């Protein structure tokens, strides 16, 4: 709660509030590179499972690769959104979505 600044409010003369906006833009390029690398890792896993030698496509390993690819795409999207001053909520949402994709990729292997 905010107290109105009035002469009758003794705290109003000694207390001040300020809001500072910090840009996420400096982190955009490194995060974009990370997202691309993670997405590429997922693609490589999918390619590995779909090769004619291994014939593992459609199983858990290829599903994990797809989830890793989706997580990388979400991170790259978050990085692209960091260029704008008002995109902090969108960035947070994309990073959460990325985490969800990674949890889905892990499947039942993580303790609950």
Short mmCIF file of N, CA and C in Angstrom, two decimals:
data_model
loop_
_atom_site.label_atom_id
_atom_site.label_comp_id
_atom_site.label_asym_id
_atom_site.label_seq_id
_atom_site.Cartn_x
_atom_site.Cartn_y
_atom_site.Cartn_z
N UNK A 1 0.84 -1.18 0.00
CA UNK A 1 0.00 0.00 0.00
C UNK A 1 0.88 1.24 0.00
N UNK A 2 0.39 2.28 -0.61
CA UNK A 2 1.11 3.53 -0.68
C UNK A 2 0.35 4.58 0.12
N UNK A 3 1.06 5.29 0.94
CA UNK A 3 0.45 6.37 1.70
C UNK A 3 0.50 7.64 0.86
N UNK A 4 -0.58 8.37 0.81
CA UNK A 4 -0.57 9.61 0.03
C UNK A 4 0.37 10.62 0.67
N UNK A 5 0.98 11.42 -0.16
CA UNK A 5 1.88 12.46 0.34
C UNK A 5 1.04 13.67 0.71
N UNK A 6 0.95 13.89 2.00
CA UNK A 6 0.17 15.02 2.52
C UNK A 6 0.94 15.66 3.65
N UNK A 7 0.63 16.88 3.95
CA UNK A 7 1.32 17.52 5.08
C UNK A 7 1.00 16.83 6.41
N UNK A 8 -0.15 16.18 6.52
CA UNK A 8 -0.54 15.52 7.76
C UNK A 8 0.12 14.16 7.94
N UNK A 9 0.75 13.65 6.92
CA UNK A 9 1.38 12.34 6.99
C UNK A 9 2.87 12.54 7.24
N UNK A 10 3.36 12.31 8.46
CA UNK A 10 4.77 12.57 8.77
C UNK A 10 5.74 11.70 7.96
N UNK A 11 5.33 10.51 7.59
CA UNK A 11 6.23 9.62 6.86
C UNK A 11 6.40 10.06 5.41
N UNK A 12 5.47 10.85 4.92
CA UNK A 12 5.51 11.21 3.51
C UNK A 12 6.68 12.13 3.17
N UNK A 13 7.11 12.94 4.10
CA UNK A 13 8.20 13.85 3.80
C UNK A 13 9.57 13.17 3.84
N UNK A 14 9.69 12.06 4.58
CA UNK A 14 10.98 11.40 4.71
C UNK A 14 11.10 10.15 3.84
N UNK A 15 10.02 9.72 3.22
CA UNK A 15 10.04 8.49 2.44
C UNK A 15 9.78 8.82 0.98
N UNK A 16 10.57 8.21 0.13
CA UNK A 16 10.32 8.37 -1.30
C UNK A 16 10.46 7.01 -1.97
N UNK A 17 9.76 6.84 -3.04
CA UNK A 17 9.85 5.60 -3.80
C UNK A 17 10.28 5.95 -5.21
N UNK A 18 10.95 5.01 -5.82
CA UNK A 18 11.34 5.21 -7.21
C UNK A 18 11.27 3.87 -7.93
N UNK A 19 11.04 3.96 -9.20
CA UNK A 19 11.00 2.78 -10.03
C UNK A 19 12.10 2.89 -11.06
N UNK A 20 12.89 1.84 -11.17
CA UNK A 20 13.94 1.82 -12.17
C UNK A 20 13.67 0.70 -13.14
N UNK A 21 13.79 1.00 -14.39
CA UNK A 21 13.63 -0.01 -15.42
C UNK A 21 15.02 -0.44 -15.89
N UNK A 22 15.22 -1.71 -15.96
CA UNK A 22 16.49 -2.25 -16.44
C UNK A 22 16.23 -3.00 -17.73
N UNK A 23 17.06 -2.78 -18.67
CA UNK A 23 16.90 -3.42 -19.96
C UNK A 23 17.43 -4.84 -19.93
N UNK A 24 16.70 -5.74 -20.56
CA UNK A 24 17.15 -7.12 -20.71
C UNK A 24 17.95 -7.31 -22.00
N UNK A 25 18.05 -6.23 -22.76
CA UNK A 25 18.67 -6.33 -24.08
C UNK A 25 20.11 -6.87 -24.07
N UNK A 26 20.96 -6.52 -23.09
CA UNK A 26 22.33 -7.06 -23.12
C UNK A 26 22.39 -8.58 -23.02
N UNK A 27 21.38 -9.21 -22.46
CA UNK A 27 21.38 -10.66 -22.33
C UNK A 27 20.77 -11.36 -23.54
N UNK A 28 20.24 -10.61 -24.48
CA UNK A 28 19.50 -11.21 -25.59
C UNK A 28 20.38 -12.09 -26.48
N UNK A 29 21.54 -11.62 -26.86
CA UNK A 29 22.40 -12.38 -27.79
C UNK A 29 22.92 -13.67 -27.15
N UNK A 30 23.46 -13.64 -25.92
CA UNK A 30 23.90 -14.91 -25.33
C UNK A 30 22.75 -15.89 -25.12
N UNK A 31 21.57 -15.39 -24.75
CA UNK A 31 20.44 -16.29 -24.56
C UNK A 31 19.97 -16.86 -25.89
N UNK A 32 20.01 -16.05 -26.94
CA UNK A 32 19.64 -16.54 -28.26
C UNK A 32 20.59 -17.65 -28.70
N UNK A 33 21.87 -17.45 -28.47
CA UNK A 33 22.85 -18.50 -28.81
C UNK A 33 22.59 -19.79 -28.02
N UNK A 34 22.23 -19.64 -26.75
CA UNK A 34 21.93 -20.81 -25.93
C UNK A 34 20.69 -21.54 -26.44
N UNK A 35 19.67 -20.78 -26.80
CA UNK A 35 18.45 -21.39 -27.32
C UNK A 35 18.71 -22.13 -28.62
N UNK A 36 19.51 -21.53 -29.49
CA UNK A 36 19.83 -22.19 -30.76
C UNK A 36 20.61 -23.48 -30.52
N UNK A 37 21.55 -23.44 -29.58
CA UNK A 37 22.35 -24.64 -29.29
C UNK A 37 21.48 -25.75 -28.71
N UNK A 38 20.57 -25.39 -27.83
CA UNK A 38 19.69 -26.40 -27.24
C UNK A 38 18.76 -26.99 -28.30
N UNK A 39 18.23 -26.13 -29.16
CA UNK A 39 17.36 -26.62 -30.24
C UNK A 39 18.13 -27.54 -31.17
N UNK A 40 19.36 -27.18 -31.48
CA UNK A 40 20.19 -28.03 -32.35
C UNK A 40 20.48 -29.38 -31.70
N UNK A 41 20.68 -29.37 -30.39
CA UNK A 41 20.89 -30.63 -29.67
C UNK A 41 19.68 -31.54 -29.81
N UNK A 42 18.50 -30.97 -29.68
CA UNK A 42 17.28 -31.76 -29.86
C UNK A 42 17.16 -32.30 -31.27
N UNK A 43 17.53 -31.47 -32.25
CA UNK A 43 17.49 -31.93 -33.64
C UNK A 43 18.46 -33.09 -33.87
N UNK A 44 19.64 -33.00 -33.31
CA UNK A 44 20.62 -34.08 -33.46
C UNK A 44 20.12 -35.38 -32.83
N UNK A 45 19.44 -35.27 -31.71
CA UNK A 45 18.89 -36.45 -31.07
C UNK A 45 17.80 -37.08 -31.94
N UNK A 46 16.97 -36.25 -32.54
CA UNK A 46 15.93 -36.75 -33.45
C UNK A 46 16.58 -37.39 -34.67
N UNK A 47 17.59 -36.74 -35.22
CA UNK A 47 18.29 -37.30 -36.38
C UNK A 47 18.93 -38.64 -36.05
N UNK A 48 19.49 -38.75 -34.86
CA UNK A 48 20.12 -40.00 -34.43
C UNK A 48 19.09 -41.14 -34.39
N UNK A 49 17.92 -40.82 -33.84
CA UNK A 49 16.90 -41.88 -33.70
C UNK A 49 16.25 -42.23 -35.03
N UNK A 50 16.29 -41.32 -35.99
CA UNK A 50 15.62 -41.59 -37.26
C UNK A 50 16.56 -42.14 -38.33
N UNK A 51 17.82 -42.33 -37.97
CA UNK A 51 18.76 -42.86 -38.96
C UNK A 51 18.42 -44.31 -39.27
N UNK A 52 18.76 -44.74 -40.46
CA UNK A 52 18.42 -46.10 -40.88
C UNK A 52 19.17 -47.16 -40.09
N UNK A 53 20.27 -46.79 -39.47
CA UNK A 53 21.06 -47.75 -38.70
C UNK A 53 20.37 -48.12 -37.39
N UNK A 54 19.83 -47.11 -36.69
CA UNK A 54 19.31 -47.34 -35.35
C UNK A 54 17.81 -47.61 -35.31
N UNK A 55 17.05 -46.98 -36.17
CA UNK A 55 15.60 -47.18 -36.28
C UNK A 55 14.90 -47.09 -34.92
N UNK A 56 15.16 -46.02 -34.22
CA UNK A 56 14.56 -45.79 -32.90
C UNK A 56 13.49 -44.70 -32.95
N UNK A 57 13.18 -44.21 -34.13
CA UNK A 57 12.26 -43.08 -34.24
C UNK A 57 10.88 -43.45 -33.70
N UNK A 58 10.27 -42.52 -33.01
CA UNK A 58 8.93 -42.73 -32.47
C UNK A 58 8.93 -43.20 -31.03
N UNK A 59 10.09 -43.45 -30.48
CA UNK A 59 10.18 -43.90 -29.09
C UNK A 59 10.43 -42.75 -28.15
N UNK A 60 10.80 -43.10 -26.95
CA UNK A 60 11.04 -42.10 -25.92
C UNK A 60 12.20 -41.18 -26.22
N UNK A 61 13.22 -41.72 -26.87
CA UNK A 61 14.40 -40.92 -27.17
C UNK A 61 14.10 -39.83 -28.19
N UNK A 62 13.33 -40.17 -29.21
CA UNK A 62 12.98 -39.14 -30.20
C UNK A 62 12.00 -38.15 -29.60
N UNK A 63 11.14 -38.60 -28.71
CA UNK A 63 10.22 -37.69 -28.02
C UNK A 63 10.99 -36.71 -27.14
N UNK A 64 12.02 -37.20 -26.48
CA UNK A 64 12.88 -36.31 -25.67
C UNK A 64 13.58 -35.30 -26.56
N UNK A 65 14.05 -35.75 -27.72
CA UNK A 65 14.69 -34.83 -28.65
C UNK A 65 13.75 -33.73 -29.11
N UNK A 66 12.49 -34.09 -29.35
CA UNK A 66 11.50 -33.09 -29.76
C UNK A 66 11.24 -32.09 -28.63
N UNK A 67 11.18 -32.58 -27.40
CA UNK A 67 10.96 -31.69 -26.26
C UNK A 67 12.15 -30.76 -26.06
N UNK A 68 13.35 -31.28 -26.24
CA UNK A 68 14.55 -30.45 -26.12
C UNK A 68 14.56 -29.40 -27.22
N UNK A 69 14.18 -29.77 -28.42
CA UNK A 69 14.09 -28.83 -29.54
C UNK A 69 13.08 -27.72 -29.21
N UNK A 70 11.92 -28.10 -28.68
CA UNK A 70 10.91 -27.10 -28.32
C UNK A 70 11.39 -26.18 -27.22
N UNK A 71 12.13 -26.72 -26.26
CA UNK A 71 12.69 -25.89 -25.19
C UNK A 71 13.67 -24.87 -25.76
N UNK A 72 14.51 -25.30 -26.68
CA UNK A 72 15.44 -24.38 -27.31
C UNK A 72 14.72 -23.28 -28.09
N UNK A 73 13.64 -23.64 -28.76
CA UNK A 73 12.86 -22.64 -29.48
C UNK A 73 12.24 -21.62 -28.53
N UNK A 74 11.77 -22.09 -27.38
CA UNK A 74 11.19 -21.17 -26.39
C UNK A 74 12.25 -20.21 -25.85
N UNK A 75 13.44 -20.72 -25.61
CA UNK A 75 14.52 -19.86 -25.12
C UNK A 75 14.91 -18.84 -26.18
N UNK A 76 14.98 -19.26 -27.42
CA UNK A 76 15.30 -18.33 -28.50
C UNK A 76 14.22 -17.27 -28.65
N UNK A 77 12.96 -17.65 -28.46
CA UNK A 77 11.86 -16.68 -28.52
C UNK A 77 11.95 -15.69 -27.37
N UNK A 78 12.31 -16.18 -26.20
CA UNK A 78 12.50 -15.28 -25.05
C UNK A 78 13.60 -14.28 -25.34
N UNK A 79 14.68 -14.74 -25.95
CA UNK A 79 15.79 -13.85 -26.29
C UNK A 79 15.35 -12.79 -27.29
N UNK A 80 14.54 -13.19 -28.25
CA UNK A 80 14.06 -12.22 -29.23
C UNK A 80 13.17 -11.17 -28.57
N UNK A 81 12.42 -11.58 -27.56
CA UNK A 81 11.53 -10.65 -26.86
C UNK A 81 12.29 -9.70 -25.93
N UNK A 82 13.50 -10.04 -25.56
CA UNK A 82 14.28 -9.21 -24.64
C UNK A 82 14.67 -7.87 -25.23
N UNK A 83 14.52 -7.72 -26.50
CA UNK A 83 14.91 -6.46 -27.13
C UNK A 83 13.92 -5.34 -26.82
N UNK A 84 12.76 -5.66 -26.28
CA UNK A 84 11.73 -4.66 -26.03
C UNK A 84 11.61 -4.38 -24.54
N UNK A 85 11.36 -3.13 -24.20
CA UNK A 85 11.31 -2.74 -22.79
C UNK A 85 10.16 -3.38 -22.03
N UNK A 86 9.04 -3.61 -22.68
CA UNK A 86 7.85 -4.08 -21.98
C UNK A 86 7.65 -5.58 -22.08
N UNK A 87 8.66 -6.31 -22.45
CA UNK A 87 8.48 -7.74 -22.72
C UNK A 87 8.90 -8.64 -21.57
N UNK A 88 9.11 -8.12 -20.38
CA UNK A 88 9.63 -8.96 -19.29
C UNK A 88 8.67 -10.10 -18.95
N UNK A 89 7.37 -9.85 -18.94
CA UNK A 89 6.42 -10.92 -18.65
C UNK A 89 6.44 -11.99 -19.74
N UNK A 90 6.58 -11.57 -20.98
CA UNK A 90 6.65 -12.51 -22.09
C UNK A 90 7.92 -13.36 -21.99
N UNK A 91 9.02 -12.73 -21.62
CA UNK A 91 10.29 -13.46 -21.46
C UNK A 91 10.16 -14.51 -20.37
N UNK A 92 9.58 -14.12 -19.25
CA UNK A 92 9.40 -15.05 -18.13
C UNK A 92 8.51 -16.22 -18.55
N UNK A 93 7.44 -15.91 -19.28
CA UNK A 93 6.53 -16.96 -19.74
C UNK A 93 7.23 -17.93 -20.68
N UNK A 94 8.04 -17.41 -21.59
CA UNK A 94 8.76 -18.29 -22.52
C UNK A 94 9.78 -19.16 -21.80
N UNK A 95 10.44 -18.60 -20.78
CA UNK A 95 11.41 -19.39 -20.02
C UNK A 95 10.72 -20.48 -19.20
N UNK A 96 9.55 -20.17 -18.67
CA UNK A 96 8.77 -21.20 -17.97
C UNK A 96 8.35 -22.31 -18.92
N UNK A 97 7.91 -21.92 -20.11
CA UNK A 97 7.51 -22.91 -21.11
C UNK A 97 8.69 -23.80 -21.48
N UNK A 98 9.86 -23.20 -21.58
CA UNK A 98 11.06 -23.97 -21.87
C UNK A 98 11.33 -25.00 -20.78
N UNK A 99 11.20 -24.59 -19.54
CA UNK A 99 11.38 -25.51 -18.42
C UNK A 99 10.39 -26.66 -18.46
N UNK A 100 9.14 -26.34 -18.82
CA UNK A 100 8.12 -27.38 -18.94
C UNK A 100 8.49 -28.38 -20.03
N UNK A 101 9.00 -27.87 -21.15
CA UNK A 101 9.43 -28.76 -22.24
C UNK A 101 10.55 -29.69 -21.79
N UNK A 102 11.49 -29.15 -21.03
CA UNK A 102 12.59 -29.99 -20.55
C UNK A 102 12.11 -31.05 -19.56
N UNK A 103 11.13 -30.69 -18.72
CA UNK A 103 10.58 -31.67 -17.80
C UNK A 103 9.84 -32.77 -18.56
N UNK A 104 9.11 -32.38 -19.61
CA UNK A 104 8.43 -33.38 -20.44
C UNK A 104 9.45 -34.29 -21.13
N UNK A 105 10.57 -33.71 -21.55
CA UNK A 105 11.61 -34.50 -22.21
C UNK A 105 12.25 -35.50 -21.27
N UNK A 106 12.30 -35.16 -20.00
CA UNK A 106 12.87 -36.08 -19.01
C UNK A 106 11.92 -37.24 -18.71
N UNK A 107 10.65 -37.04 -18.99
CA UNK A 107 9.67 -38.10 -18.79
C UNK A 107 9.54 -38.52 -17.34
N UNK A 108 9.48 -39.80 -17.11
CA UNK A 108 9.30 -40.34 -15.77
C UNK A 108 10.63 -40.61 -15.07
N UNK A 109 11.70 -40.11 -15.61
CA UNK A 109 13.02 -40.41 -15.04
C UNK A 109 13.38 -39.52 -13.86
N UNK A 110 12.61 -38.43 -13.67
CA UNK A 110 12.90 -37.54 -12.55
C UNK A 110 11.96 -37.86 -11.39
N UNK A 111 12.45 -37.76 -10.15
CA UNK A 111 11.57 -38.01 -9.00
C UNK A 111 10.51 -36.91 -8.91
N UNK A 112 9.35 -37.28 -8.47
CA UNK A 112 8.24 -36.29 -8.34
C UNK A 112 7.99 -35.94 -6.92
#
